[in-house]
Amino acid sequence: MSEHDETSGTRPGPESGPGTGVWFIGARGSVATTAVAGCAALAAGLHPPTGMVTETEAFTGARLPALSGLVFGGHDTVDWPLPKRAEALTEQGVLPHGLGQAVHHELAAADREIRTGGPLAGDRRSDEELIAAFAADIEDFTRRRALARTVVVNVASTEPAPAAGDPRLPASSLYAAAALRAGCAYVNFTPSTGVRHPALEEPARSAGVPYAGRDGKTGQTLLRAVLAPMFRQRALTVRAWSGTNLLGGGDGAALADSAAAAAKNAGKNRVLQDTLGVLPEGEVHIDDVPALGEWKTAWDHVAFEGFLGAGMILQTIWQGCDSALAAPLVLDLARLAARAHEAGITGSLPELGFYFKDPDGGSAALAEQYDVLLGFAARLGAAR
């Protein structure tokens, strides 16, 4: 294809009809930038869809929106154009050399659809005024681009859990409320509160949209979701499970805040608690190492007991790039949530627990979550 569609964020695809909007909270961050660039690359056939579960054979009948039909926009509080952000990610080794230039048009088109988020320092607007402004931005995007629907996906930096009795909503919940008001499906890929704030219980029930979360399962917790069932099924007693994360980039800086780190670790611990029935001794320590940039290393140390009390140890090392791990999952979730919305499915989506550390119910074991996801794909394929 030599021509670009001047009205969309990706090259034209084979499908007809209106596209599907993906509205990122944190739209100029590493995950969103990687997702936009990656989607454009896949739609153009420049790279294979490695890491995208929805591009496997099991999902061919789910009637998901085509990657070529996704149109991107979002909110952010920083002014760093996506093409420049892509250049930085290329220097960090996240994006392959030449990709930013190859999909420059798509990155620029998405960047034009990014609006200033908040609340910024000194912003005197009330929660209601902020929600109304954010919802208006999303509605305007959906209307101007003549989209069938829009999915709001939170990929912003982790925020601390709100203090008890705080009369103000945290930023993640302001955006979640805006998504509900705009009639959009909502996905929380972060550990932040989002739609799970008590003040949003009634709006979430009455909005008539699907929502899913929280905290994407990309690395260390992915391994825990596989290994913990092994210990349970083999009747091996886990005595202690400790871990360390070394990471840089925006996540490293955000998680240097102990309150934000506590929100992150709650999801990691939930996998062990739900799978083993008890939370073993040990903690996960998160260290900000700016020199690592977009890359991270995660160590786990598992002390377990075998037959006749024999003490044994399992150690794992996970080294990877969170943005490259998260981006395909984010695209999966946007497509699944959009199709669920089209199919008239409302409320929380525990069927998408496969993707989350802290899902909306269901098993914590990855294999069981995958079976549930396949069943959900079949349900989507059968729905009108």
Coordinates of C-alpha atoms in Angstrom, one line a residue:
M1 CA 0.0 0.0 0.0
S2 CA 1.6 3.3 -1.0
E3 CA -1.2 5.7 0.0
H4 CA -2.1 6.6 3.5
D5 CA -5.7 7.4 4.6
E6 CA -5.5 11.1 5.6
T7 CA -8.4 10.8 8.0
S8 CA -7.3 7.9 10.2
G9 CA -4.5 6.9 12.5
T10 CA -3.7 3.7 10.5
R11 CA -3.5 2.7 6.9
P12 CA -6.7 1.6 5.3
G13 CA -7.8 -2.0 5.9
P14 CA -10.0 -4.5 4.1
E15 CA -13.0 -3.9 6.4
S16 CA -15.8 -1.4 5.5
G17 CA -17.8 0.8 7.9
P18 CA -16.8 3.0 10.8
G19 CA -13.7 2.4 12.8
T20 CA -13.1 1.8 16.5
G21 CA -11.6 4.5 18.7
V22 CA -8.9 3.7 21.3
W23 CA -8.6 6.6 23.7
F24 CA -5.5 6.3 25.9
I25 CA -5.1 7.9 29.3
G26 CA -1.3 8.5 29.3
A27 CA -1.4 8.8 25.5
R28 CA 2.2 10.0 25.1
G29 CA 3.7 7.4 27.4
S30 CA 5.8 4.5 26.4
V31 CA 3.0 1.9 26.3
A32 CA 0.6 4.0 24.3
T33 CA 3.4 5.0 21.8
T34 CA 4.5 1.4 21.4
A35 CA 0.9 0.3 20.9
V36 CA 0.1 3.0 18.2
A37 CA 3.4 2.3 16.4
G38 CA 2.9 -1.4 16.6
C39 CA -0.7 -1.4 15.4
A40 CA 0.4 0.7 12.4
A41 CA 3.2 -1.7 11.7
L42 CA 1.0 -4.8 11.9
A43 CA -1.8 -3.2 9.8
A44 CA 0.8 -2.5 7.1
G45 CA 2.3 -6.0 7.3
L46 CA 5.7 -4.7 8.4
H47 CA 5.9 -7.0 11.4
P48 CA 4.2 -10.2 12.6
P49 CA 1.7 -9.9 15.5
T50 CA 4.0 -11.5 18.1
G51 CA 2.5 -11.3 21.6
M52 CA -1.0 -10.6 20.4
V53 CA -3.3 -13.3 21.7
T54 CA -6.2 -12.0 19.6
E55 CA -4.3 -12.6 16.4
T56 CA -4.0 -16.4 17.1
E57 CA -6.3 -18.9 15.4
A58 CA -8.6 -19.3 18.5
F59 CA -9.9 -15.8 17.9
T60 CA -10.5 -15.8 14.2
G61 CA -14.3 -16.2 14.7
A62 CA -14.6 -13.7 17.5
R63 CA -15.5 -10.8 15.1
L64 CA -13.1 -8.4 16.7
P65 CA -12.4 -5.0 15.1
A66 CA -9.6 -5.1 12.6
L67 CA -6.3 -3.6 13.6
S68 CA -6.4 -1.4 10.5
G69 CA -9.7 0.0 11.8
L70 CA -8.4 1.3 15.1
V71 CA -8.2 5.1 15.5
F72 CA -6.1 6.5 18.3
G73 CA -6.4 9.5 20.6
G74 CA -6.2 10.3 24.3
H75 CA -5.4 12.5 27.2
D76 CA -2.0 13.3 28.6
T77 CA -0.4 16.0 30.7
V78 CA 2.9 16.2 28.9
D79 CA 3.6 17.9 25.5
W80 CA 6.0 15.4 23.8
P81 CA 4.8 14.6 20.3
L82 CA 4.4 10.9 19.6
P83 CA 6.9 10.8 16.7
K84 CA 9.6 12.3 19.0
R85 CA 8.6 9.8 21.7
A86 CA 9.0 7.0 19.2
E87 CA 12.5 8.2 18.4
A88 CA 13.4 8.0 22.1
L89 CA 12.0 4.5 22.3
T90 CA 14.0 3.5 19.3
E91 CA 17.2 4.8 21.0
Q92 CA 16.2 2.7 24.0
G93 CA 15.9 -0.4 21.9
V94 CA 12.1 -0.7 22.4
L95 CA 11.1 0.0 18.8
P96 CA 13.1 -1.4 15.9
H97 CA 15.2 1.0 13.9
G98 CA 13.3 2.6 11.0
L99 CA 9.8 1.8 12.4
G100 CA 9.2 5.4 13.7
Q101 CA 9.9 6.8 10.2
A102 CA 7.8 4.1 8.5
V103 CA 4.7 4.8 10.6
H104 CA 5.4 8.6 11.1
H105 CA 2.0 9.4 9.5
E106 CA 0.1 7.2 11.9
L107 CA 2.0 8.5 15.0
A108 CA 1.4 12.2 13.9
A109 CA -2.3 11.5 13.2
A110 CA -2.7 10.0 16.7
D111 CA -0.8 12.9 18.3
R112 CA -3.2 15.4 16.8
E113 CA -6.0 13.6 18.7
I114 CA -4.3 14.0 22.1
R115 CA -5.9 16.5 24.5
T116 CA -4.5 18.0 27.7
G117 CA -5.5 16.0 30.7
G118 CA -5.3 16.8 34.4
P119 CA -5.8 17.9 37.0
L120 CA -2.6 20.0 36.5
A121 CA -1.0 22.0 39.3
G122 CA -3.2 24.9 40.1
D123 CA -6.2 23.5 38.3
R124 CA -9.2 24.8 40.3
R125 CA -11.9 22.9 38.5
S126 CA -14.1 20.6 40.6
D127 CA -14.3 16.8 40.0
E128 CA -17.5 17.3 38.1
E129 CA -16.0 20.0 35.8
L130 CA -13.0 17.8 35.1
I131 CA -15.2 14.7 34.3
A132 CA -17.4 16.8 32.1
A133 CA -14.4 18.2 30.2
F134 CA -12.8 14.8 29.7
A135 CA -16.0 13.2 28.6
A136 CA -16.6 16.0 26.1
D137 CA -13.1 15.4 24.6
I138 CA -13.9 11.7 24.2
E139 CA -17.3 12.3 22.7
D140 CA -15.9 14.9 20.3
F141 CA -13.3 12.4 19.1
T142 CA -15.9 9.7 18.5
R143 CA -18.2 12.1 16.7
R144 CA -15.6 13.8 14.5
R145 CA -14.0 10.6 13.5
A146 CA -17.4 8.9 12.8
L147 CA -16.4 6.0 15.0
A148 CA -18.7 3.1 15.8
R149 CA -17.5 3.2 19.4
T150 CA -14.5 4.2 21.5
V151 CA -12.7 2.2 24.2
V152 CA -10.9 4.2 26.9
V153 CA -7.7 2.5 28.1
N154 CA -5.7 3.7 31.1
V155 CA -2.0 3.2 30.6
A156 CA -0.9 6.2 32.7
S157 CA 1.7 6.1 35.5
T158 CA 0.6 4.3 38.7
E159 CA -0.9 6.6 41.3
P160 CA -1.0 6.1 45.1
A161 CA -4.3 4.6 46.4
P162 CA -6.6 7.4 47.5
A163 CA -6.6 8.3 51.2
A164 CA -9.6 7.2 53.2
G165 CA -12.1 10.1 53.4
D166 CA -10.5 12.1 50.6
P167 CA -13.4 14.1 49.1
R168 CA -11.7 14.3 45.7
L169 CA -11.5 11.5 43.2
P170 CA -8.0 10.4 42.1
A171 CA -7.1 11.2 38.5
S172 CA -7.6 7.6 37.3
S173 CA -11.2 7.7 38.6
L174 CA -11.9 11.0 37.0
Y175 CA -11.0 9.5 33.6
A176 CA -13.0 6.3 34.4
A177 CA -16.0 8.4 35.2
A178 CA -15.6 10.4 32.0
A179 CA -15.4 7.1 30.0
L180 CA -18.7 5.9 31.7
R181 CA -20.4 9.3 31.0
A182 CA -19.2 9.2 27.3
G183 CA -20.8 5.7 27.0
C184 CA -17.4 4.0 26.3
A185 CA -16.0 0.6 27.3
Y186 CA -13.2 1.1 29.8
V187 CA -10.0 -0.9 30.5
N188 CA -7.6 -0.1 33.4
F189 CA -4.2 -1.5 32.6
T190 CA -2.7 0.1 35.7
P191 CA -2.8 -0.6 39.4
S192 CA -4.6 2.8 40.0
T193 CA -8.1 3.0 41.3
G194 CA -10.0 3.7 38.1
V195 CA -13.6 2.5 38.1
R196 CA -13.2 0.7 41.5
H197 CA -13.7 3.8 43.5
P198 CA -16.9 3.6 45.7
A199 CA -18.2 6.8 44.2
L200 CA -18.3 5.1 40.8
E201 CA -20.3 2.0 41.8
E202 CA -23.6 3.5 40.7
P203 CA -22.3 5.2 37.5
A204 CA -20.7 1.9 36.5
R205 CA -23.9 0.0 37.0
S206 CA -26.1 2.5 35.1
A207 CA -23.7 3.3 32.3
G208 CA -24.5 0.0 30.4
V209 CA -20.9 -0.5 29.2
P210 CA -18.3 -3.2 29.8
Y211 CA -15.2 -2.5 31.8
A212 CA -12.2 -4.6 32.8
G213 CA -9.1 -4.3 35.0
R214 CA -6.8 -3.8 36.7
D215 CA -3.0 -3.8 36.4
G216 CA -1.7 -5.6 33.3
K217 CA 0.1 -8.9 33.9
T218 CA 3.2 -8.7 31.8
G219 CA 6.3 -10.1 33.6
Q220 CA 7.0 -11.2 37.1
T221 CA 3.3 -11.7 38.0
L222 CA 2.8 -13.7 34.7
L223 CA 5.4 -16.1 36.0
R224 CA 3.7 -16.3 39.4
A225 CA 0.4 -17.1 37.8
V226 CA 2.0 -20.1 36.1
L227 CA 4.3 -21.3 38.9
A228 CA 2.0 -20.9 41.9
P229 CA -0.6 -23.4 40.6
M230 CA 2.3 -25.9 40.0
F231 CA 3.2 -25.8 43.7
R232 CA -0.5 -26.2 44.7
Q233 CA -1.2 -29.0 42.3
R234 CA 1.9 -31.0 43.3
A235 CA 1.1 -30.5 47.0
L236 CA 4.3 -28.6 47.7
T237 CA 4.2 -26.1 50.6
V238 CA 5.5 -22.7 49.7
R239 CA 7.1 -21.1 52.8
A240 CA 8.3 -17.8 51.4
W241 CA 8.1 -16.0 48.1
S242 CA 10.2 -12.9 47.7
G243 CA 11.1 -10.7 44.8
T244 CA 12.9 -7.6 43.5
N245 CA 12.2 -5.4 40.6
L246 CA 14.9 -3.1 39.1
L247 CA 13.4 -0.7 36.6
G248 CA 13.9 2.7 35.1
G249 CA 11.8 5.0 32.8
G250 CA 8.5 6.5 33.9
D251 CA 7.5 3.4 35.8
G252 CA 10.6 3.4 37.9
A253 CA 10.1 7.1 38.9
A254 CA 6.4 6.6 39.7
L255 CA 7.0 3.4 41.7
A256 CA 9.8 5.1 43.8
D257 CA 6.8 6.5 45.7
S258 CA 6.1 3.9 48.4
A259 CA 2.3 4.5 48.2
A260 CA 2.3 3.8 44.4
A261 CA 4.6 0.8 44.9
A262 CA 2.1 -0.6 47.5
A263 CA -0.7 -0.3 45.0
K264 CA 1.4 -2.2 42.5
N265 CA 2.4 -5.0 44.9
A266 CA -1.2 -5.6 46.0
G267 CA -1.9 -7.2 42.6
K268 CA 1.3 -9.3 42.7
N269 CA 0.3 -10.6 46.1
R270 CA -3.2 -11.3 45.1
V271 CA -2.0 -13.9 42.6
L272 CA -0.3 -15.9 45.4
Q273 CA -3.1 -15.4 47.9
D274 CA -5.8 -16.6 45.5
T275 CA -3.8 -19.5 44.1
L276 CA -2.1 -20.8 47.3
G277 CA -4.9 -20.0 49.7
V278 CA -2.4 -18.2 51.9
L279 CA 0.1 -15.4 51.4
P280 CA 3.6 -16.7 52.0
E281 CA 6.3 -14.7 53.8
G282 CA 8.3 -12.3 51.7
E283 CA 7.8 -9.0 49.9
V284 CA 8.5 -7.5 46.5
H285 CA 11.0 -4.7 46.5
I286 CA 10.9 -2.1 43.7
D287 CA 14.0 -0.1 43.0
D288 CA 14.2 2.8 40.6
V289 CA 17.3 2.5 38.4
P290 CA 17.2 5.3 35.8
A291 CA 20.1 3.8 33.9
L292 CA 17.9 0.9 32.9
G293 CA 15.6 3.2 30.9
E294 CA 12.7 1.2 29.5
W295 CA 14.0 -2.1 30.6
K296 CA 13.6 -4.0 33.8
T297 CA 14.9 -7.1 35.7
A298 CA 12.7 -9.0 38.1
W299 CA 14.1 -11.7 40.5
D300 CA 12.0 -14.2 42.4
H301 CA 13.1 -16.4 45.3
V302 CA 10.7 -19.2 46.3
A303 CA 11.4 -21.3 49.4
F304 CA 9.3 -24.4 49.4
E305 CA 9.0 -27.7 51.3
G306 CA 8.9 -31.1 49.8
F307 CA 8.5 -34.7 51.0
L308 CA 9.6 -35.4 54.6
G309 CA 10.2 -31.6 55.1
A310 CA 13.0 -31.3 52.6
G311 CA 13.7 -27.6 52.0
M312 CA 14.1 -26.5 48.4
I313 CA 14.5 -23.3 46.5
L314 CA 13.4 -22.0 43.1
Q315 CA 14.8 -18.8 41.6
T316 CA 13.8 -17.0 38.5
I317 CA 15.1 -14.1 36.5
W318 CA 12.9 -12.1 34.1
Q319 CA 14.5 -9.4 31.9
G320 CA 12.4 -7.5 29.5
C321 CA 10.8 -4.3 28.3
D322 CA 7.5 -3.6 29.8
S323 CA 6.3 -1.4 26.9
A324 CA 6.9 -4.2 24.4
L325 CA 5.2 -6.7 26.7
A326 CA 2.3 -4.5 27.4
A327 CA 1.5 -3.0 24.0
P328 CA 0.1 -6.2 22.4
L329 CA -2.0 -6.9 25.5
V330 CA -3.4 -3.4 25.4
L331 CA -4.4 -3.9 21.7
D332 CA -6.0 -7.2 22.6
L333 CA -8.0 -5.7 25.4
A334 CA -9.1 -2.7 23.3
R335 CA -10.4 -5.1 20.6
L336 CA -12.1 -7.5 23.1
A337 CA -13.7 -4.6 25.1
A338 CA -15.0 -3.0 21.9
R339 CA -16.5 -6.2 20.6
A340 CA -18.1 -6.9 24.0
H341 CA -19.6 -3.4 23.9
E342 CA -20.9 -4.1 20.3
A343 CA -22.4 -7.4 21.5
G344 CA -24.3 -5.6 24.3
I345 CA -22.3 -7.1 27.2
T346 CA -22.2 -4.7 30.2
G347 CA -20.6 -4.5 33.6
S348 CA -17.3 -6.0 34.7
L349 CA -15.5 -8.6 32.5
P350 CA -14.0 -11.3 34.7
E351 CA -13.5 -13.3 31.5
L352 CA -10.5 -11.0 30.7
G353 CA -8.7 -11.9 34.0
F354 CA -6.0 -13.6 31.8
Y355 CA -4.6 -10.1 31.2
F356 CA -4.6 -8.7 34.8
K357 CA -2.9 -9.1 38.1
D358 CA -6.0 -7.9 39.9
P359 CA -8.9 -9.0 37.7
D360 CA -12.7 -8.6 38.3
G361 CA -13.0 -12.1 39.8
G362 CA -12.3 -15.6 38.6
S363 CA -9.3 -17.9 38.9
A364 CA -5.8 -16.5 39.4
A365 CA -4.2 -19.4 37.5
L366 CA -3.1 -18.5 34.0
A367 CA -4.1 -21.8 32.3
E368 CA -7.6 -21.6 33.8
Q369 CA -7.9 -17.9 32.9
Y370 CA -6.9 -18.8 29.3
D371 CA -9.7 -21.4 29.1
V372 CA -12.2 -18.8 30.3
L373 CA -10.9 -16.3 27.7
L374 CA -11.3 -18.8 24.9
G375 CA -14.9 -19.4 26.0
F376 CA -15.4 -15.6 26.0
A377 CA -14.1 -15.4 22.4
A378 CA -16.6 -18.1 21.4
R379 CA -19.4 -16.1 23.1
L380 CA -18.3 -13.0 21.2
G381 CA -18.3 -14.9 17.9
A382 CA -21.8 -16.1 18.5
A383 CA -23.2 -12.7 19.5
R384 CA -24.8 -10.4 17.0

